[in-house]
CSV table of C-alpha atoms in Angstrom, one decimal:
chain,number,residue,atom,x,y,z
A,909,LEU,CA,0.3,-0.1,0.0
A,910,GLY,CA,1.8,3.4,-1.1
A,911,GLY,CA,2.5,5.9,1.0
A,912,ALA,CA,1.1,9.1,1.7
A,913,ILE,CA,-0.7,11.4,-0.9
A,914,SER,CA,0.7,15.2,-1.4
A,915,SER,CA,1.2,17.5,-5.1
A,916,ALA,CA,5.3,16.5,-5.4
A,917,ASP,CA,4.0,12.8,-5.9
A,918,LEU,CA,2.5,13.4,-9.2
A,919,PRO,CA,4.6,12.3,-11.6
A,920,PHE,CA,5.8,13.8,-14.5
A,921,SER,CA,8.7,13.2,-17.1
A,922,PRO,CA,11.8,15.0,-17.9
A,923,GLU,CA,11.3,15.2,-21.7
A,924,GLU,CA,8.0,17.2,-20.8
A,925,GLU,CA,9.7,19.8,-18.8
A,926,GLU,CA,11.9,20.2,-22.1
A,927,ASP,CA,9.6,19.8,-24.8
A,928,GLY,CA,6.5,21.0,-23.7
A,929,GLY,CA,7.5,24.1,-21.1
A,930,GLU,CA,5.7,25.3,-18.1
A,931,SER,CA,2.0,24.9,-19.7
A,932,ALA,CA,2.8,21.7,-20.6
A,933,ILE,CA,3.9,20.5,-16.8
A,934,ARG,CA,0.8,22.2,-15.6
A,935,GLU,CA,-1.7,20.4,-17.8
A,936,ARG,CA,0.1,17.3,-17.3
A,937,ILE,CA,-0.3,17.6,-13.2
A,938,GLU,CA,-3.8,18.9,-13.9
A,939,GLU,CA,-4.7,15.7,-15.7
A,940,LEU,CA,-2.9,13.6,-12.9
A,941,LYS,CA,-5.1,15.6,-10.0
A,942,GLU,CA,-8.2,14.8,-11.7
A,943,SER,CA,-7.1,10.7,-11.6
A,944,SER,CA,-6.0,11.0,-8.3
A,945,THR,CA,-8.2,9.3,-5.7
A,946,LEU,CA,-10.6,11.8,-3.5
A,947,VAL,CA,-10.7,8.8,-1.5
A,948,PRO,CA,-7.5,8.0,0.6
A,949,VAL,CA,-7.2,5.1,2.9
A,950,ASN,CA,-5.6,4.4,6.0
A,951,LYS,CA,-2.8,2.0,6.7
A,952,TYR,CA,-5.1,-1.0,6.6
A,953,GLY,CA,-6.7,0.2,3.0
A,954,PHE,CA,-10.2,0.9,4.1
A,955,PRO,CA,-11.3,4.5,3.6
A,956,PRO,CA,-13.6,6.6,6.3
A,957,SER,CA,-16.6,4.1,6.9
A,958,GLY,CA,-15.2,1.8,4.6
A,959,ALA,CA,-14.3,-1.1,7.3
A,960,PRO,CA,-16.1,-4.1,8.1
A,961,VAL,CA,-18.6,-4.0,10.7
A,962,GLY,CA,-17.2,-6.0,13.6
A,963,SER,CA,-13.3,-5.6,12.5
A,964,SER,CA,-11.0,-3.9,14.5
A,965,PRO,CA,-11.0,-0.4,15.8
A,966,ASP,CA,-8.0,0.2,14.0
A,967,TYR,CA,-9.5,-0.2,10.7
A,968,HIS,CA,-12.1,2.3,11.6
A,969,ARG,CA,-9.2,5.0,12.6
A,970,GLY,CA,-7.1,7.5,10.0
A,971,PRO,CA,-4.9,9.3,9.4
A,972,TYR,CA,-6.2,8.5,5.9
A,973,GLY,CA,-3.4,9.4,3.5
A,974,TYR,CA,-2.2,6.1,1.5
A,975,VAL,CA,-3.2,4.8,-2.0
A,976,LEU,CA,-3.0,1.6,-3.2
A,977,ALA,CA,0.2,0.5,-5.2
A,978,THR,CA,1.6,-2.2,-6.9
A,979,VAL,CA,5.6,-2.7,-5.9
A,980,ALA,CA,7.2,-2.3,-10.5
A,981,ARG,CA,10.4,-2.4,-9.3
A,982,VAL,CA,12.8,-2.9,-6.2
A,983,HIS,CA,16.2,-0.5,-6.3
A,984,PHE,CA,19.0,-0.8,-3.8
A,985,GLU,CA,21.0,1.6,-2.5
A,986,GLU,CA,24.1,1.6,-0.5
A,987,ASP,CA,22.7,1.6,2.8
A,988,ALA,CA,18.8,1.3,1.8
A,989,GLN,CA,16.6,-0.3,-0.6
A,990,TYR,CA,13.7,2.2,-2.2
A,991,TYR,CA,11.0,0.6,-4.8
A,992,THR,CA,9.0,1.8,-8.3
A,993,VAL,CA,5.2,1.3,-7.2
A,994,THR,CA,2.7,1.5,-9.7
A,995,ARG,CA,-0.2,3.5,-8.2
A,996,ALA,CA,-3.7,1.8,-8.7
A,997,ASP,CA,-5.5,5.8,-9.4
A,998,THR,CA,-3.2,7.2,-11.8
A,999,ASN,CA,-1.4,4.2,-13.0
A,1000,THR,CA,1.9,5.9,-13.3
A,1001,ASP,CA,4.8,4.7,-11.6
A,1002,GLN,CA,7.1,6.7,-8.4
A,1003,ARG,CA,9.6,6.0,-6.0
A,1004,ALA,CA,8.2,4.5,-2.9
A,1005,ASP,CA,10.2,4.4,0.7
A,1006,ALA,CA,9.7,1.6,2.8
A,1007,GLU,CA,9.2,3.5,5.6
A,1008,TRP,CA,5.9,5.0,3.9
A,1009,MET,CA,4.7,1.8,2.7
A,1010,GLU,CA,2.5,-0.6,4.2
A,1011,PRO,CA,1.1,-4.0,2.9
A,1012,LEU,CA,-2.2,-5.4,2.4
A,1013,THR,CA,-3.0,-8.1,5.3
A,1014,SER,CA,-6.4,-9.2,3.7
A,1015,ASP,CA,-8.5,-9.2,0.6
A,1016,SER,CA,-11.1,-7.4,1.7
A,1017,ALA,CA,-8.9,-4.2,2.4
A,1018,TYR,CA,-7.6,-5.0,-1.5
A,1019,ASP,CA,-10.9,-4.5,-2.2
A,1020,ALA,CA,-11.8,-2.0,-0.4
A,1021,ALA,CA,-8.5,0.1,-1.6
A,1022,LEU,CA,-9.2,-0.6,-4.6
A,1023,ARG,CA,-12.5,1.0,-4.9
A,1024,ALA,CA,-10.9,3.8,-3.0
A,1025,ALA,CA,-8.2,4.2,-5.3
A,1026,GLN,CA,-10.8,4.5,-8.6
A,1027,THR,CA,-12.8,6.9,-7.4
A,1028,THR,CA,-11.5,9.9,-9.3
A,1029,LYS,CA,-13.0,13.2,-9.9
A,1030,LYS,CA,-13.3,11.5,-13.7
A,1031,SER,CA,-15.0,8.7,-12.9
A,1032,THR,CA,-16.7,10.9,-10.1
A,1033,GLU,CA,-18.0,13.3,-12.9
A,1034,ALA,CA,-18.6,10.5,-15.3
A,1035,GLU,CA,-20.7,9.2,-13.0
A,1036,ARG,CA,-22.8,11.8,-12.4
A,1037,ASN,CA,-23.4,13.2,-15.7
A,1038,GLY,CA,-22.8,10.6,-17.8
A,1039,LEU,CA,-20.3,12.5,-19.5
A,1040,ASP,CA,-17.1,11.6,-21.4
A,1041,GLY,CA,-15.3,15.1,-20.7
A,1042,SER,CA,-17.1,16.4,-24.1
A,1043,GLY,CA,-20.3,16.2,-23.5
A,1044,GLY,CA,-21.1,13.1,-25.7
A,1045,MET,CA,-21.4,10.0,-23.8
A,1046,ARG,CA,-24.1,9.0,-22.2
A,1047,GLY,CA,-26.6,5.9,-22.0
A,1048,LEU,CA,-24.8,2.8,-23.4
A,1049,GLU,CA,-21.6,4.4,-23.3
A,1050,TRP,CA,-21.6,5.2,-19.4
A,1051,PHE,CA,-23.1,1.5,-19.1
A,1052,ARG,CA,-20.4,0.3,-20.4
A,1053,VAL,CA,-17.8,2.3,-18.6
A,1054,ARG,CA,-19.3,1.4,-15.4
A,1055,ILE,CA,-19.2,-2.1,-16.5
A,1056,TRP,CA,-15.7,-1.8,-17.5
A,1057,ASN,CA,-14.2,-0.6,-14.4
A,1058,LYS,CA,-15.9,-2.9,-12.4
A,1059,MET,CA,-14.7,-6.1,-14.5
A,1060,VAL,CA,-11.3,-4.8,-14.0
A,1061,GLY,CA,-11.6,-4.2,-10.8
A,1062,SER,CA,-12.7,-7.7,-10.1
A,1063,TYR,CA,-10.0,-9.0,-12.5
A,1064,ARG,CA,-7.3,-7.5,-10.3
A,1065,ALA,CA,-8.4,-9.0,-7.0
A,1066,ALA,CA,-9.0,-12.4,-8.5
A,1067,ARG,CA,-5.3,-12.2,-9.4
A,1068,VAL,CA,-4.3,-11.2,-6.3
A,1069,ARG,CA,-6.5,-13.8,-4.9
A,1070,VAL,CA,-4.5,-16.7,-7.6
A,1071,LYS,CA,-1.3,-15.5,-6.6
A,1072,VAL,CA,-1.9,-15.9,-2.7
A,1073,GLN,CA,-3.4,-19.0,-3.2
A,1074,THR,CA,-0.2,-20.5,-5.7
A,1075,ALA,CA,1.8,-19.3,-3.4
A,1076,LYS,CA,0.4,-21.1,0.0
A,1077,PHE,CA,-0.2,-24.2,-2.3
A,1078,LEU,CA,3.2,-24.1,-3.3
A,1079,TYR,CA,5.1,-23.7,-0.4
A,1080,GLY,CA,2.8,-26.0,1.6
A,1081,SER,CA,1.1,-23.3,3.9
A,1082,PRO,CA,-2.5,-23.8,5.2
A,1083,PRO,CA,-5.2,-24.8,4.3
A,1084,TYR,CA,-2.8,-26.7,1.8
A,1085,GLY,CA,-0.6,-29.5,2.7
A,1086,PHE,CA,0.4,-33.0,2.1
A,1087,HIS,CA,1.5,-36.1,4.3
A,1088,CYS,CA,2.5,-39.7,4.0
A,1089,GLN,CA,3.0,-42.6,6.8
A,1090,PHE,CA,2.7,-45.9,6.5
A,1091,SER,CA,2.0,-48.1,9.6
A,1092,GLY,CA,2.0,-51.2,10.3
A,1093,VAL,CA,-1.9,-51.3,9.7
A,1094,ASN,CA,-1.3,-49.6,6.6
A,1095,PHE,CA,0.5,-52.9,5.3
A,1096,LEU,CA,-1.8,-55.3,6.6
A,1097,VAL,CA,-4.8,-53.4,4.7
A,1098,CYS,CA,-2.2,-53.7,2.0
A,1099,CYS,CA,-2.0,-57.8,2.2
A,1100,SER,CA,-5.6,-57.6,2.2
A,1101,PHE,CA,-6.3,-55.7,-0.7
A,1102,ILE,CA,-3.7,-57.8,-2.6
A,1103,TYR,CA,-5.3,-60.8,-1.6
A,1104,MET,CA,-8.5,-59.8,-2.8
A,1105,PHE,CA,-7.3,-59.0,-6.4
A,1106,ILE,CA,-4.1,-61.3,-7.3
A,1107,ASP,CA,-6.1,-64.4,-8.1
A,1108,ASN,CA,-8.3,-62.3,-10.6
A,1109,VAL,CA,-5.0,-59.9,-12.1
A,1110,ARG,CA,-2.6,-63.4,-12.7
A,1111,LEU,CA,-5.3,-64.7,-14.8
A,1112,ALA,CA,-5.7,-61.4,-16.5
A,1113,PHE,CA,-3.0,-60.3,-16.5
A,1114,PHE,CA,0.2,-62.6,-16.3
A,1115,SER,CA,1.4,-65.5,-18.6
A,1116,ALA,CA,1.5,-69.3,-16.9
A,1117,SER,CA,5.0,-68.7,-16.3
A,1118,SER,CA,4.4,-65.9,-13.5
A,1119,ASP,CA,2.4,-68.3,-12.3
A,1120,TRP,CA,4.8,-69.8,-9.9
A,1121,ILE,CA,5.8,-65.8,-8.6
A,1122,VAL,CA,2.4,-65.0,-8.3
A,1123,MET,CA,1.8,-68.2,-6.2
A,1124,ILE,CA,4.9,-67.4,-3.4
A,1125,ILE,CA,3.8,-63.7,-3.4
A,1126,THR,CA,0.3,-64.5,-2.5
A,1127,THR,CA,1.0,-67.4,0.1
A,1128,VAL,CA,3.5,-64.8,1.9
A,1129,VAL,CA,0.4,-62.4,1.8
A,1130,TRP,CA,-1.8,-65.1,3.0
A,1131,SER,CA,0.4,-66.2,5.9
A,1132,ILE,CA,0.3,-62.5,7.0
A,1133,LEU,CA,-3.2,-62.4,7.4
A,1134,VAL,CA,-3.5,-65.9,8.7
A,1135,ILE,CA,-1.3,-64.4,11.7
A,1136,GLU,CA,-3.2,-61.3,11.9
A,1137,LEU,CA,-6.1,-63.2,12.2
A,1138,LEU,CA,-5.2,-65.9,15.0
A,1139,PHE,CA,-3.6,-62.1,16.8
A,1140,GLU,CA,-7.5,-60.4,16.5
A,1141,VAL,CA,-8.4,-63.5,18.4
A,1142,LEU,CA,-6.1,-63.4,21.3
A,1143,VAL,CA,-6.4,-59.7,22.1
A,1144,ARG,CA,-10.3,-59.7,22.3
A,1145,PRO,CA,-11.0,-58.6,26.3
A,1146,GLU,CA,-12.0,-62.1,28.9
A,1147,GLY,CA,-15.6,-62.0,28.6
A,1148,TYR,CA,-16.2,-61.2,25.1
A,1149,SER,CA,-19.3,-63.1,24.6
A,1150,ALA,CA,-21.0,-61.4,27.7
A,1151,LEU,CA,-20.1,-58.1,26.3
A,1152,ILE,CA,-21.5,-58.3,22.7
A,1153,ALA,CA,-24.7,-59.3,24.9
A,1154,SER,CA,-24.8,-56.5,27.0
A,1155,GLU,CA,-25.3,-52.6,27.1
A,1156,LYS,CA,-21.9,-51.7,25.8
A,1157,ALA,CA,-22.0,-54.3,23.1
A,1158,TYR,CA,-22.4,-50.8,20.5
A,1159,ALA,CA,-19.5,-48.9,22.3
A,1160,PRO,CA,-16.6,-47.8,20.3
A,1161,SER,CA,-14.4,-49.5,22.5
A,1162,THR,CA,-16.2,-53.1,21.7
A,1163,ALA,CA,-16.8,-52.4,17.8
A,1164,ARG,CA,-12.8,-52.3,17.5
A,1165,TYR,CA,-12.5,-56.1,18.2
A,1166,ILE,CA,-13.0,-58.9,15.7
A,1167,ASN,CA,-16.7,-60.2,15.8
A,1168,GLY,CA,-17.8,-63.8,14.6
A,1169,PHE,CA,-19.5,-62.7,11.6
A,1170,HIS,CA,-16.3,-61.3,10.5
A,1171,LEU,CA,-14.5,-64.2,12.1
A,1172,PHE,CA,-16.4,-66.7,10.0
A,1173,PHE,CA,-16.3,-65.4,6.7
A,1174,GLU,CA,-12.3,-64.3,6.9
A,1175,VAL,CA,-12.1,-68.1,8.3
A,1176,VAL,CA,-13.7,-69.2,5.1
A,1177,ALA,CA,-12.0,-66.9,2.9
A,1178,LEU,CA,-8.2,-68.1,3.8
A,1179,ALA,CA,-9.3,-71.6,3.9
A,1180,PHE,CA,-10.7,-71.4,0.1
A,1181,PHE,CA,-6.7,-70.7,-0.3
A,1182,VAL,CA,-5.4,-74.0,1.2
A,1183,PRO,CA,-6.2,-76.4,-1.9
A,1184,ASP,CA,-3.9,-74.1,-4.0
A,1185,PHE,CA,-0.8,-75.0,-1.9
A,1186,ARG,CA,-0.8,-78.3,-4.2
A,1187,CYS,CA,1.4,-76.5,-6.7
A,1188,PHE,CA,4.3,-76.3,-4.5
A,1189,ALA,CA,4.5,-80.6,-4.6
A,1190,SER,CA,4.4,-80.5,-8.4
A,1191,LYS,CA,6.1,-77.3,-9.0
A,1192,ASP,CA,3.3,-76.4,-11.8
A,1193,CYS,CA,1.2,-73.7,-10.5
A,1194,GLY,CA,-0.7,-73.2,-13.8
A,1195,ALA,CA,-1.8,-76.6,-14.0
A,1196,ALA,CA,-6.1,-76.9,-13.3
A,1197,TYR,CA,-6.4,-78.8,-10.0
A,1198,ASN,CA,-9.5,-79.2,-8.7
A,1199,PHE,CA,-11.2,-76.8,-6.4
A,1200,SER,CA,-8.4,-74.2,-7.6
A,1201,VAL,CA,-9.0,-70.9,-9.9
A,1202,VAL,CA,-7.6,-72.1,-12.9
A,1203,LYS,CA,-10.2,-75.3,-12.9
A,1204,ALA,CA,-12.8,-72.9,-11.6
A,1205,SER,CA,-12.2,-70.7,-14.6
A,1206,LEU,CA,-12.6,-73.3,-17.0
A,1207,ASN,CA,-15.5,-75.0,-16.2
A,1208,SER,CA,-17.6,-72.1,-15.7
A,1209,VAL,CA,-16.4,-70.8,-19.2
A,1210,LEU,CA,-16.9,-74.4,-20.9
A,1211,GLY,CA,-18.6,-76.3,-18.4
A,1212,PRO,CA,-20.1,-78.4,-19.8
A,1213,THR,CA,-22.1,-79.7,-17.6
A,1214,ALA,CA,-24.6,-77.0,-15.3
A,1215,VAL,CA,-22.9,-78.9,-12.2
A,1216,GLU,CA,-19.5,-78.1,-13.2
A,1217,ALA,CA,-20.7,-74.5,-15.0
A,1218,PHE,CA,-21.9,-73.4,-11.4
A,1219,TYR,CA,-19.0,-74.9,-9.1
A,1220,GLY,CA,-17.0,-72.9,-11.3
A,1221,HIS,CA,-19.4,-69.7,-11.0
A,1222,PHE,CA,-19.5,-70.8,-7.1
A,1223,TYR,CA,-15.6,-70.6,-6.2
A,1224,PHE,CA,-15.5,-67.0,-8.2
A,1225,ILE,CA,-17.9,-66.0,-5.4
A,1226,THR,CA,-16.0,-67.4,-2.7
A,1227,LEU,CA,-13.3,-64.7,-4.0
A,1228,ARG,CA,-15.3,-62.2,-3.1
A,1229,LEU,CA,-15.6,-63.0,0.2
A,1230,ARG,CA,-12.0,-61.5,0.9
A,1231,VAL,CA,-13.4,-58.2,1.3
A,1232,PHE,CA,-13.6,-59.2,4.7
A,1233,SER,CA,-11.0,-57.9,5.4
A,1234,LEU,CA,-11.0,-54.6,4.4
A,1235,VAL,CA,-14.3,-54.0,5.7
A,1236,ARG,CA,-12.8,-54.4,9.0
A,1237,HIS,CA,-9.5,-52.4,8.4
A,1238,TRP,CA,-12.1,-49.4,7.2
A,1239,LYS,CA,-14.8,-49.8,10.0
A,1240,LYS,CA,-11.8,-49.8,13.0
A,1241,MET,CA,-10.0,-46.5,10.9
A,1242,TRP,CA,-13.4,-45.0,11.1
A,1243,ILE,CA,-13.7,-45.8,14.8
A,1244,THR,CA,-10.6,-44.2,15.2
A,1245,HIS,CA,-10.9,-40.9,13.4
A,1246,THR,CA,-14.5,-40.5,14.4
A,1247,PHE,CA,-13.8,-40.9,18.4
A,1248,ASP,CA,-10.3,-40.7,18.9
A,1249,GLU,CA,-8.8,-37.9,16.3
A,1250,PRO,CA,-11.6,-35.3,15.8
A,1251,ALA,CA,-11.1,-32.8,13.5
A,1252,GLU,CA,-13.7,-30.0,13.3
A,1253,THR,CA,-13.9,-28.5,9.6
A,1254,LYS,CA,-13.6,-25.1,9.3
A,1255,SER,CA,-17.0,-24.9,7.9
A,1256,GLY,CA,-18.9,-25.2,10.8
A,1257,GLY,CA,-19.7,-28.4,13.3
A,1258,TYR,CA,-18.7,-31.3,11.1
A,1259,VAL,CA,-16.3,-33.9,12.6
A,1260,LYS,CA,-13.9,-35.9,10.4
A,1261,GLY,CA,-15.6,-39.3,10.0
A,1262,TYR,CA,-14.6,-40.8,6.8
A,1263,PHE,CA,-17.8,-41.1,4.6
A,1264,VAL,CA,-20.0,-40.6,7.9
A,1265,PRO,CA,-20.3,-37.1,9.1
A,1266,TYR,CA,-21.6,-35.8,12.5
A,1267,LYS,CA,-22.5,-33.0,14.0
A,1268,ARG,CA,-20.4,-31.5,17.5
A,1269,HIS,CA,-23.2,-31.9,19.4
A,1270,VAL,CA,-24.0,-35.3,18.3
A,1271,PHE,CA,-20.1,-36.1,18.2
A,1272,GLU,CA,-19.8,-34.8,21.9
A,1273,SER,CA,-22.9,-37.1,23.0
A,1274,LEU,CA,-21.1,-40.5,21.6
A,1275,ARG,CA,-17.9,-39.4,23.0
A,1276,ALA,CA,-19.3,-38.9,26.3
A,1277,SER,CA,-20.1,-42.6,26.4
A,1278,THR,CA,-16.3,-42.7,27.6
A,1279,ILE,CA,-16.6,-40.1,30.6
A,1280,VAL,CA,-16.2,-41.3,34.2
A,1281,ALA,CA,-17.7,-39.6,36.9
A,1282,LYS,CA,-16.9,-39.9,40.1
A,1283,LYS,CA,-19.2,-41.0,42.7
A,1284,HIS,CA,-20.1,-39.8,46.6
A,1285,ASP,CA,-17.7,-42.7,47.9
A,1286,ASN,CA,-15.2,-42.0,45.4
A,1287,GLN,CA,-16.3,-44.6,43.4
A,1288,THR,CA,-16.1,-44.5,38.8
A,1289,SER,CA,-18.7,-45.6,36.7
A,1290,THR,CA,-18.8,-45.4,33.1
A,1291,ARG,CA,-22.0,-43.7,31.6
A,1292,SER,CA,-23.6,-45.6,28.9
A,1293,MET,CA,-24.1,-44.6,25.4
A,1294,ASP,CA,-27.5,-45.3,25.8
A,1295,GLU,CA,-28.3,-43.1,28.0
A,1296,VAL,CA,-26.4,-40.2,27.1
A,1297,ILE,CA,-28.1,-40.1,23.5
A,1298,GLY,CA,-31.2,-40.7,25.1
A,1299,TYR,CA,-30.5,-37.5,27.5
A,1300,ASP,CA,-30.2,-35.6,24.4
A,1301,ARG,CA,-33.1,-36.7,22.6
A,1302,GLU,CA,-35.2,-35.8,25.5
A,1303,ALA,CA,-33.6,-32.6,25.5
A,1304,GLU,CA,-33.9,-32.0,21.9
A,1305,GLU,CA,-37.5,-33.0,22.3
A,1306,GLU,CA,-38.2,-30.2,25.2
């Protein structure tokens, strides 16, 4: 925001002084005065009565002696630097020192300073009389001038916003950022993803000579998933069967553990891969063994009987049971991000829930199920989720 306005700041070139003499200089000065702003702003960029309602009191105070300008060049002297700036009102260049320049701090300040800079003697007379100086512009021409001025102002404001957002994006400033992490849970999810699609990918994209390598990869992934499933069962708390039958069955702390439904189908999905181990004995993993993916693909397409075709399609249906592992990991991830690591968005009150948003008061009600309240005898008890939700519903009804 270029510094204070005075008559000495109205520039003219030395050539005009030599060629046109004193009269040319005087005409040039008068022309620049007519193009100079009539509404100077304060150091924050706001004219009198132009600051937003509810903003800082400093935005409503003077002195009002500044005009919007853009730094065109930076010059360096022996012990200081100065700038060549382009004024937004007269569109001329002049020198500016750092001590009488103030930076803009917001888009609203830029818009206000730009509107103030465009309020000149010429523009005021044109809007009041509909004239271009010669008395000939009225009606449509006056309307075109106003539209053009608004378009120019909007373009300049949009250009500044784009530059600011681009700089934030390139330097990773808020709200932009990129973070990458890889944990043990991510590794297990990758194994589940590979186990779900590797048989289909092997049949569609790899030759028979690659079956041995693909089989080794699948066996390693299968072994990891078997160990992970075993650990999931072992980490379940004592009395888990009674816990899922109590009022805490749907609490987040209970839902983290693998239930019987997921356990059954994940065991079935892993058991259907056991017959493929026969290829390690014969060293021919591309052979059409009974109850193998190669045999099932041949039966589902060629048959020749309806029973064999049904068997082929049924085998590929069992391959879809492998999705249960991915669903379980997604459920645990959703519980973690919803109840343990809330992140309220800037749009007002929503909690990051990964496909399931919660309002803030609902989230607090659900999270209150883990609050421990002291009793009169210094004992502790945990309020159930049903009690908390029921209390909120009664309050909302009232």
